[in-house]
Coordinates of C-alpha atoms and ligand atoms in Angstrom, one line a residue:
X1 CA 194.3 93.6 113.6
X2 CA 192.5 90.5 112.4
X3 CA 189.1 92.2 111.6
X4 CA 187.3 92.0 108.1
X5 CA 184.3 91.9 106.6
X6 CA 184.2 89.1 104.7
X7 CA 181.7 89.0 101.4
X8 CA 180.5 85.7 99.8
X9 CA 180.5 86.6 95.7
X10 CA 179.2 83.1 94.7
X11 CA 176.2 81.9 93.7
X12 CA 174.7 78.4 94.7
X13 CA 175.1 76.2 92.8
X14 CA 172.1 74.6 91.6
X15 CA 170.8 72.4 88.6
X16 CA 168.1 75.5 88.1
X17 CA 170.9 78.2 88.0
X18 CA 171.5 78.9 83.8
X19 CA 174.8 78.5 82.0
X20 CA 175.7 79.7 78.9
X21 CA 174.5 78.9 75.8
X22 CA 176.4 79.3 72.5
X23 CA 174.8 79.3 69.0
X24 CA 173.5 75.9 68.3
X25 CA 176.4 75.2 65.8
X26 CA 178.9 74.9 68.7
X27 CA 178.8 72.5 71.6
X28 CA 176.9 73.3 74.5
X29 CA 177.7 73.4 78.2
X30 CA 176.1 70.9 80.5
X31 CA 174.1 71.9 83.4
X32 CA 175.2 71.3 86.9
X33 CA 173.7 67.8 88.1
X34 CA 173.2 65.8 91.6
X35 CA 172.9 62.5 91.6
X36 CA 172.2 61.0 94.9
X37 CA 174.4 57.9 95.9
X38 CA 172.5 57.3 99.3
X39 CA 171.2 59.1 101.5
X40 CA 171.6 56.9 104.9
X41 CA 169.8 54.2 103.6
X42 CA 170.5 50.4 102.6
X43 CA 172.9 52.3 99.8
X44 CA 175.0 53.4 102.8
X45 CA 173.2 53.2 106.2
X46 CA 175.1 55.9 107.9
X47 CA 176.3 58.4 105.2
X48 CA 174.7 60.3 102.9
X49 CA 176.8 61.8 99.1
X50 CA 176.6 62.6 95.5
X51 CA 177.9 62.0 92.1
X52 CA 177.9 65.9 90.4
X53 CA 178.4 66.4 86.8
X54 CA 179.3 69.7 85.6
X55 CA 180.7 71.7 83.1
X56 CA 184.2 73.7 84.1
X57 CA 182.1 77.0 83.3
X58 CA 178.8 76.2 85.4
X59 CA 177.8 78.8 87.9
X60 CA 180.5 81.3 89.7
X61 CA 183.9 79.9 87.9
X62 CA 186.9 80.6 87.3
X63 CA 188.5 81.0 83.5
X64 CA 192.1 79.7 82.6
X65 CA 194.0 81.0 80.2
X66 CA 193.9 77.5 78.4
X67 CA 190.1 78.4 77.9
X68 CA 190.3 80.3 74.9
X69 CA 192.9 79.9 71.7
X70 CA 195.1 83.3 72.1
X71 CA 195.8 81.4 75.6
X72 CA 196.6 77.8 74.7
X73 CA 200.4 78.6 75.2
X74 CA 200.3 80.6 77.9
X75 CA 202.7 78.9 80.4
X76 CA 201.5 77.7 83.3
X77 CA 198.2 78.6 82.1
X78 CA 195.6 75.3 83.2
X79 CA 193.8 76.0 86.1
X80 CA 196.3 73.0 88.2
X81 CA 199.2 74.8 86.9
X82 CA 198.7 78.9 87.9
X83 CA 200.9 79.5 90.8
X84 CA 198.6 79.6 94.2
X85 CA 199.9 83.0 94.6
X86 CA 197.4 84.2 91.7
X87 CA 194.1 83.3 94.0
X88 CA 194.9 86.0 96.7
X89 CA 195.2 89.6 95.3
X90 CA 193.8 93.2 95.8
X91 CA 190.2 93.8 93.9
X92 CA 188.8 97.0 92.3
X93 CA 184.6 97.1 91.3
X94 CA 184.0 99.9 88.4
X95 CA 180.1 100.3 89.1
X96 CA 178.3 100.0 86.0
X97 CA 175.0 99.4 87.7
X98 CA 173.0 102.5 86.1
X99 CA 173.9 102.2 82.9
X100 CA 173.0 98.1 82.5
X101 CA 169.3 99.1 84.2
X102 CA 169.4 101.4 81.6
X103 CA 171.0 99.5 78.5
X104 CA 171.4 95.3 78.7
X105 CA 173.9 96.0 75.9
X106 CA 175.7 98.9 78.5
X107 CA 179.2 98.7 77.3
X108 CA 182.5 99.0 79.9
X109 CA 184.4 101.7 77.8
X110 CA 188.1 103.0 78.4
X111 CA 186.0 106.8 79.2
X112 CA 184.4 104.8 81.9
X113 CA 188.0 103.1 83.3
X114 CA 189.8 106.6 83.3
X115 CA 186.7 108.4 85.2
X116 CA 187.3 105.6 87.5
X117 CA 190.4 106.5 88.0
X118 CA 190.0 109.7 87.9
X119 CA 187.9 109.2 91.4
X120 CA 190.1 106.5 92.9
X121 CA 193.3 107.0 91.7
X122 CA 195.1 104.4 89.1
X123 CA 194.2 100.6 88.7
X124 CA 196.7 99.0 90.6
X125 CA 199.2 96.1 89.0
X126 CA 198.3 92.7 89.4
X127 CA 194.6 93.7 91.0
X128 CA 191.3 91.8 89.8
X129 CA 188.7 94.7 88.2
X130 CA 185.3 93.6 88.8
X131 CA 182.5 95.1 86.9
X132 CA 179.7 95.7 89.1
X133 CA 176.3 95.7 86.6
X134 CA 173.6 94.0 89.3
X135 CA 173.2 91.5 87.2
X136 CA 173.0 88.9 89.3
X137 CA 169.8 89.8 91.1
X138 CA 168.3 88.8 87.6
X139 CA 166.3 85.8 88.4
X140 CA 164.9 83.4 85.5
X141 CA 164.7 83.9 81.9
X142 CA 166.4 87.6 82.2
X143 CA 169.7 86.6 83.4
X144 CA 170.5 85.8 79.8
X145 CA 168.7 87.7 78.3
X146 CA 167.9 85.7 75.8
X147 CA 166.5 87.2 72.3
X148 CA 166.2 85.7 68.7
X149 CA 169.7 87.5 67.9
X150 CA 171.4 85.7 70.7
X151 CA 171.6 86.6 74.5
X152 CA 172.0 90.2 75.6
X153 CA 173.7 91.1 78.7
X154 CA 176.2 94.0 79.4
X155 CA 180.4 93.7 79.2
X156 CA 183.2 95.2 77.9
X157 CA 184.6 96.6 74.3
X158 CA 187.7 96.1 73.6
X159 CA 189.8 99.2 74.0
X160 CA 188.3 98.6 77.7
X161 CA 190.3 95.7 78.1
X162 CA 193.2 96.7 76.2
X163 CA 193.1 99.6 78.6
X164 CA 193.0 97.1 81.6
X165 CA 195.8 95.2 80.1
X166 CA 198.0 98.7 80.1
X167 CA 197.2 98.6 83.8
X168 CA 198.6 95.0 84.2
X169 CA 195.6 93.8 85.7
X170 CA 195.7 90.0 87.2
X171 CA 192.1 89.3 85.6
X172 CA 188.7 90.8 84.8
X173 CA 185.4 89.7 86.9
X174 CA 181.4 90.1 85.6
X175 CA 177.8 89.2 86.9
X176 CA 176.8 87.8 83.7
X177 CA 177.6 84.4 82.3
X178 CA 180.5 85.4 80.8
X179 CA 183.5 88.0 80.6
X180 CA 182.2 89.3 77.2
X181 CA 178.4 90.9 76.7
X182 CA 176.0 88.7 75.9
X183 CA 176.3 90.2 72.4
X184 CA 180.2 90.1 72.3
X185 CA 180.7 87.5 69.4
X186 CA 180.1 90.8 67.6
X187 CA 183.1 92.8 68.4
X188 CA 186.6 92.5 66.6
X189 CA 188.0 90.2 67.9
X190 CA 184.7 88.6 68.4
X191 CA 184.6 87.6 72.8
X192 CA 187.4 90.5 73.2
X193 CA 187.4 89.7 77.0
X194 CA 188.1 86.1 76.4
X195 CA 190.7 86.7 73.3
X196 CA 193.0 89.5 75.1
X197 CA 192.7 88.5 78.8
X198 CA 193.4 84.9 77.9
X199 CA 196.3 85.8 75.0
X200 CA 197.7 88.3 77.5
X201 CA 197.6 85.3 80.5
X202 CA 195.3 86.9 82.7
X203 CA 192.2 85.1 84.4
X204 CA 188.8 85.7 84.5
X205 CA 185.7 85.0 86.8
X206 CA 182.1 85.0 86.0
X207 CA 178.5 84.9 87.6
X208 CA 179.7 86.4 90.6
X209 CA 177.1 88.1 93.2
X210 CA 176.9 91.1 95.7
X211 CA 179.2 93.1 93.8
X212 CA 177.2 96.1 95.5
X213 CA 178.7 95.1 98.9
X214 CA 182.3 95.9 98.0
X215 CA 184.2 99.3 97.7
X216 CA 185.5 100.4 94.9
X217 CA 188.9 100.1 96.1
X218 CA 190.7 98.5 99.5
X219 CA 189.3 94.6 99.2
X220 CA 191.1 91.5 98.7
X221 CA 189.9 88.9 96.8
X222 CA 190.2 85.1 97.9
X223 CA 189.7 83.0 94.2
X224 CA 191.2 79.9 94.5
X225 CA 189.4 77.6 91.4
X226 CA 189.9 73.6 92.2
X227 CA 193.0 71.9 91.3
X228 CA 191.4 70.0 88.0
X229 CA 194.3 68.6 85.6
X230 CA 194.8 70.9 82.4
X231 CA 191.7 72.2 83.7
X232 CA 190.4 75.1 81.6
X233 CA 188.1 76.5 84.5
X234 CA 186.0 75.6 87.4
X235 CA 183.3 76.9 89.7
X236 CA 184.3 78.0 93.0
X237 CA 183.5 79.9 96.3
X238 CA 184.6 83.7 96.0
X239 CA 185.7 85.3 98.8
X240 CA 186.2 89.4 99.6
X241 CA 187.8 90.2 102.5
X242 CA 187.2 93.9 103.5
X243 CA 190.1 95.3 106.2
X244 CA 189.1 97.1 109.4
X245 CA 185.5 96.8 108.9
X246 CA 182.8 94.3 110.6
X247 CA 180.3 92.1 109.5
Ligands
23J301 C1 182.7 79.1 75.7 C2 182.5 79.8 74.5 C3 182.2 81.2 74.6 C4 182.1 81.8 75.8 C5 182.3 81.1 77.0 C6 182.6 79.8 76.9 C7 182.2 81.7 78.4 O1 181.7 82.8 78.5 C8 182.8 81.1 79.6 O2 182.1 80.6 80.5 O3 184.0 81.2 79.7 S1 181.7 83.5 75.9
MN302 MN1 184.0 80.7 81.8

Protein backbone atom coordinates (compact mmCIF):
# COMPACT_ATOMS: atom_id res chain seq x y z
CA UNK A 1 0.00 0.00 0.00
CA UNK A 2 2.88 2.51 -0.18
CA UNK A 3 3.29 3.12 3.61
CA UNK A 4 6.72 2.63 5.53
CA UNK A 5 8.56 3.78 8.01
CA UNK A 6 11.60 4.82 6.73
CA UNK A 7 14.91 4.86 9.21
CA UNK A 8 18.13 6.95 8.45
CA UNK A 9 21.24 4.46 9.66
CA UNK A 10 23.90 6.97 8.72
CA UNK A 11 25.84 9.15 10.56
CA UNK A 12 26.90 12.73 9.42
CA UNK A 13 29.53 13.04 8.08
CA UNK A 14 31.81 15.32 9.77
CA UNK A 15 35.68 16.04 9.91
CA UNK A 16 35.08 15.50 13.92
CA UNK A 17 33.47 12.01 13.37
CA UNK A 18 36.69 9.21 14.14
CA UNK A 19 37.89 6.71 11.56
CA UNK A 20 39.83 3.95 12.10
CA UNK A 21 43.08 3.63 13.09
CA UNK A 22 45.47 0.78 12.41
CA UNK A 23 48.75 0.01 14.26
CA UNK A 24 51.21 2.73 13.36
CA UNK A 25 53.14 0.27 11.06
CA UNK A 26 50.31 0.30 8.45
CA UNK A 27 48.95 3.32 6.61
CA UNK A 28 46.38 5.25 8.04
CA UNK A 29 42.99 6.49 6.86
CA UNK A 30 42.51 10.11 6.25
CA UNK A 31 39.82 11.99 7.90
CA UNK A 32 36.92 13.37 6.15
CA UNK A 33 37.78 17.13 4.99
CA UNK A 34 35.73 20.34 3.59
CA UNK A 35 37.37 22.70 1.84
CA UNK A 36 35.31 25.56 0.90
CA UNK A 37 35.49 26.84 -2.85
CA UNK A 38 33.16 29.90 -2.27
CA UNK A 39 30.58 30.53 -0.60
CA UNK A 40 28.64 33.34 -2.76
CA UNK A 41 31.39 35.59 -2.76
CA UNK A 42 33.88 37.11 -5.38
CA UNK A 43 34.95 33.12 -5.67
CA UNK A 44 31.56 32.58 -7.20
CA UNK A 45 28.95 35.44 -6.46
CA UNK A 46 25.88 33.31 -6.66
CA UNK A 47 26.86 29.69 -5.61
CA UNK A 48 28.25 28.31 -2.87
CA UNK A 49 30.50 24.30 -2.85
CA UNK A 50 33.30 22.25 -1.67
CA UNK A 51 36.22 20.20 -2.48
CA UNK A 52 35.93 16.90 0.17
CA UNK A 53 38.68 14.61 0.64
CA UNK A 54 38.03 11.35 2.16
CA UNK A 55 39.06 8.02 2.70
CA UNK A 56 36.67 5.14 0.93
CA UNK A 57 36.18 3.87 4.70
CA UNK A 58 35.30 7.38 6.49
CA UNK A 59 32.04 7.44 8.43
CA UNK A 60 28.90 5.02 7.47
CA UNK A 61 30.49 3.06 4.36
CA UNK A 62 30.15 0.50 2.47
CA UNK A 63 33.07 -2.48 2.11
CA UNK A 64 33.80 -4.24 -1.28
CA UNK A 65 34.96 -7.35 -1.63
CA UNK A 66 38.17 -5.90 -3.36
CA UNK A 67 38.80 -4.31 0.22
CA UNK A 68 40.43 -7.15 1.74
CA UNK A 69 43.07 -9.93 -0.03
CA UNK A 70 40.66 -13.23 0.30
CA UNK A 71 38.40 -10.83 -2.03
CA UNK A 72 40.78 -9.41 -4.65
CA UNK A 73 39.29 -11.95 -7.21
CA UNK A 74 36.06 -11.93 -6.41
CA UNK A 75 34.22 -11.10 -9.74
CA UNK A 76 32.45 -8.21 -9.96
CA UNK A 77 33.72 -7.42 -6.61
CA UNK A 78 34.73 -3.16 -6.82
CA UNK A 79 32.16 -1.19 -5.43
CA UNK A 80 31.33 0.22 -9.59
CA UNK A 81 31.16 -3.27 -10.59
CA UNK A 82 28.43 -5.19 -7.87
CA UNK A 83 25.28 -5.55 -9.71
CA UNK A 84 22.71 -2.56 -8.42
CA UNK A 85 20.53 -5.40 -7.51
CA UNK A 86 22.93 -6.06 -4.30
CA UNK A 87 21.90 -2.40 -2.69
CA UNK A 88 18.17 -3.35 -2.08
CA UNK A 89 17.58 -6.52 0.02
CA UNK A 90 15.72 -7.77 3.24
CA UNK A 91 17.75 -6.86 6.72
CA UNK A 92 17.88 -8.90 9.98
CA UNK A 93 19.36 -6.92 13.51
CA UNK A 94 20.70 -9.78 16.16
CA UNK A 95 20.56 -7.30 19.34
CA UNK A 96 23.68 -7.48 21.07
CA UNK A 97 23.10 -4.29 23.02
CA UNK A 98 23.32 -5.91 26.71
CA UNK A 99 26.17 -7.78 26.35
CA UNK A 100 28.59 -4.79 24.65
CA UNK A 101 27.25 -2.32 27.85
CA UNK A 102 28.44 -5.14 29.64
CA UNK A 103 31.70 -6.33 27.71
CA UNK A 104 33.49 -3.74 24.88
CA UNK A 105 35.09 -6.99 23.75
CA UNK A 106 31.18 -8.71 23.65
CA UNK A 107 31.69 -11.30 21.05
CA UNK A 108 28.80 -12.25 18.20
CA UNK A 109 29.04 -16.13 18.72
CA UNK A 110 27.24 -18.92 16.50
CA UNK A 111 25.10 -19.66 20.25
CA UNK A 112 23.98 -16.17 19.84
CA UNK A 113 22.94 -16.63 15.80
CA UNK A 114 20.99 -19.89 16.50
CA UNK A 115 19.11 -18.36 19.69
CA UNK A 116 18.22 -15.80 17.17
CA UNK A 117 16.86 -18.07 15.21
CA UNK A 118 15.53 -19.91 17.41
CA UNK A 119 13.13 -16.71 18.16
CA UNK A 120 12.69 -15.55 14.63
CA UNK A 121 12.96 -18.35 12.56
CA UNK A 122 16.07 -19.03 10.07
CA UNK A 123 18.38 -16.23 8.54
CA UNK A 124 17.01 -15.71 5.27
CA UNK A 125 19.37 -16.08 1.87
CA UNK A 126 20.77 -13.23 0.46
CA UNK A 127 19.50 -10.83 3.72
CA UNK A 128 21.98 -8.17 5.39
CA UNK A 129 22.53 -9.29 9.36
CA UNK A 130 23.13 -6.27 11.24
CA UNK A 131 24.47 -6.44 14.65
CA UNK A 132 22.80 -4.05 16.88
CA UNK A 133 25.56 -3.29 19.93
CA UNK A 134 24.45 0.76 20.59
CA UNK A 135 27.52 1.64 19.80
CA UNK A 136 26.94 4.45 17.95
CA UNK A 137 25.54 6.58 20.68
CA UNK A 138 29.27 6.51 21.91
CA UNK A 139 30.37 10.00 21.58
CA UNK A 140 34.24 11.08 21.64
CA UNK A 141 37.17 9.17 22.67
CA UNK A 142 34.84 5.95 23.56
CA UNK A 143 33.70 5.07 20.17
CA UNK A 144 37.06 3.54 19.66
CA UNK A 145 37.83 2.58 22.50
CA UNK A 146 41.05 3.22 22.32
CA UNK A 147 43.67 1.47 24.91
CA UNK A 148 47.48 0.95 24.83
CA UNK A 149 46.75 -2.73 23.37
CA UNK A 150 44.86 -1.24 20.50
CA UNK A 151 41.11 -0.16 20.23
CA UNK A 152 38.40 -2.25 21.85
CA UNK A 153 34.96 -2.36 20.58
CA UNK A 154 32.63 -5.48 20.21
CA UNK A 155 32.16 -7.83 16.82
CA UNK A 156 32.15 -11.12 15.70
CA UNK A 157 34.34 -14.61 16.07
CA UNK A 158 34.69 -16.46 13.45
CA UNK A 159 32.53 -19.45 13.63
CA UNK A 160 29.88 -16.48 13.77
CA UNK A 161 30.55 -15.60 10.43
CA UNK A 162 31.23 -18.88 9.07
CA UNK A 163 27.76 -19.60 10.48
CA UNK A 164 26.36 -16.54 8.59
CA UNK A 165 28.05 -17.66 5.55
CA UNK A 166 26.11 -21.23 5.88
CA UNK A 167 23.01 -18.95 5.84
CA UNK A 168 24.09 -17.28 2.46
CA UNK A 169 23.88 -13.98 3.86
CA UNK A 170 24.37 -10.89 1.31
CA UNK A 171 26.70 -9.01 3.96
CA UNK A 172 27.23 -8.32 7.64
CA UNK A 173 26.57 -4.66 9.24
CA UNK A 174 28.15 -3.10 12.77
CA UNK A 175 28.08 0.19 14.81
CA UNK A 176 31.70 0.25 15.29
CA UNK A 177 34.36 1.27 12.92
CA UNK A 178 34.71 -1.81 11.44
CA UNK A 179 33.08 -5.38 10.72
CA UNK A 180 35.71 -6.96 13.09
CA UNK A 181 36.01 -6.04 17.07
CA UNK A 182 38.16 -3.51 17.78
CA UNK A 183 40.44 -6.32 18.99
CA UNK A 184 39.90 -8.63 15.96
CA UNK A 185 43.54 -8.62 14.50
CA UNK A 186 43.69 -11.30 17.27
CA UNK A 187 41.53 -14.00 15.99
CA UNK A 188 42.66 -16.71 13.34
CA UNK A 189 42.31 -15.45 10.64
CA UNK A 190 43.24 -12.17 12.18
CA UNK A 191 39.89 -9.44 10.99
CA UNK A 192 37.69 -12.76 10.37
CA UNK A 193 34.78 -10.46 9.26
CA UNK A 194 36.85 -8.80 6.68
CA UNK A 195 38.81 -12.24 5.49
CA UNK A 196 35.55 -14.62 5.11
CA UNK A 197 32.89 -12.06 4.12
CA UNK A 198 35.25 -10.54 1.55
CA UNK A 199 36.78 -14.25 0.29
CA UNK A 200 33.20 -15.55 0.31
CA UNK A 201 32.08 -12.14 -1.87
CA UNK A 202 29.81 -10.73 0.43
CA UNK A 203 29.67 -6.92 1.48
CA UNK A 204 29.92 -5.25 4.50
CA UNK A 205 28.82 -1.79 6.15
CA UNK A 206 30.12 -0.05 9.11
CA UNK A 207 29.35 2.96 11.57
CA UNK A 208 25.89 2.67 11.06
CA UNK A 209 23.26 4.29 13.68
CA UNK A 210 19.72 3.64 15.14
CA UNK A 211 19.99 0.08 14.93
CA UNK A 212 17.47 0.19 18.01
CA UNK A 213 14.80 1.47 15.60
CA UNK A 214 14.58 -1.59 13.43
CA UNK A 215 12.92 -5.09 14.02
CA UNK A 216 14.59 -7.91 14.19
CA UNK A 217 13.11 -9.20 11.17
CA UNK A 218 10.61 -7.66 8.26
CA UNK A 219 12.95 -4.43 7.05
CA UNK A 220 14.44 -3.71 3.79
CA UNK A 221 17.61 -2.20 3.50
CA UNK A 222 18.36 0.62 0.80
CA UNK A 223 22.60 0.46 0.55
CA UNK A 224 23.58 1.79 -2.53
CA UNK A 225 27.56 2.90 -1.96
CA UNK A 226 28.67 5.57 -4.87
CA UNK A 227 29.76 4.36 -8.24
CA UNK A 228 33.71 5.05 -7.48
CA UNK A 229 35.93 3.06 -10.22
CA UNK A 230 37.65 -0.19 -8.70
CA UNK A 231 36.40 1.39 -5.69
CA UNK A 232 37.11 -0.73 -2.62
CA UNK A 233 34.34 1.10 -0.45
CA UNK A 234 32.58 4.37 0.18
CA UNK A 235 30.49 6.17 2.65
CA UNK A 236 26.89 6.50 2.00
CA UNK A 237 23.29 7.23 3.16
CA UNK A 238 21.59 3.98 4.61
CA UNK A 239 18.18 3.60 4.26
CA UNK A 240 15.51 0.99 6.24
CA UNK A 241 12.39 0.89 4.97
CA UNK A 242 9.91 -0.70 7.49
CA UNK A 243 6.38 -2.04 5.58
CA UNK A 244 2.97 -1.11 6.93
CA UNK A 245 4.10 1.01 9.60
CA UNK A 246 4.26 5.06 9.95
CA UNK A 247 6.69 7.41 10.79
C1 LIG B 1 41.65 -1.46 6.80
C2 LIG B 1 42.36 -2.35 7.58
C3 LIG B 1 41.73 -2.99 8.61
C4 LIG B 1 40.40 -2.76 8.86
C5 LIG B 1 39.66 -1.84 8.08
C6 LIG B 1 40.31 -1.20 7.07
C7 LIG B 1 38.21 -1.57 8.33
O1 LIG B 1 37.66 -1.90 9.34
C8 LIG B 1 37.36 -0.98 7.29
O2 LIG B 1 36.93 0.17 7.38
O3 LIG B 1 37.02 -1.69 6.35
S1 LIG B 1 39.63 -3.59 10.17
MN1 LIG C 1 35.42 -0.37 5.74
Amino acid sequence: DGQARIVDLTHTLDPDFPVIILPPEFGQCARFRMEEVSAYDHRGPAWKWHNLTLNEHTGTHFDAPIHWVSGKDVPNGAVDAIPPEMFVGPVVVIDCSEGAAQDADFELTPDIILAWEDAHGRIPADAWVLMRTDWSKRRGTDYLNMHNDGPHSPGPVPAAIELLLERGIRGFGTETVGTDAGQGAHYTPPYPAHYLLHGAGKYGLQCLCNLDQLPPTGAMLIAPPLKIKGGTGSPLRVLALIPGETT
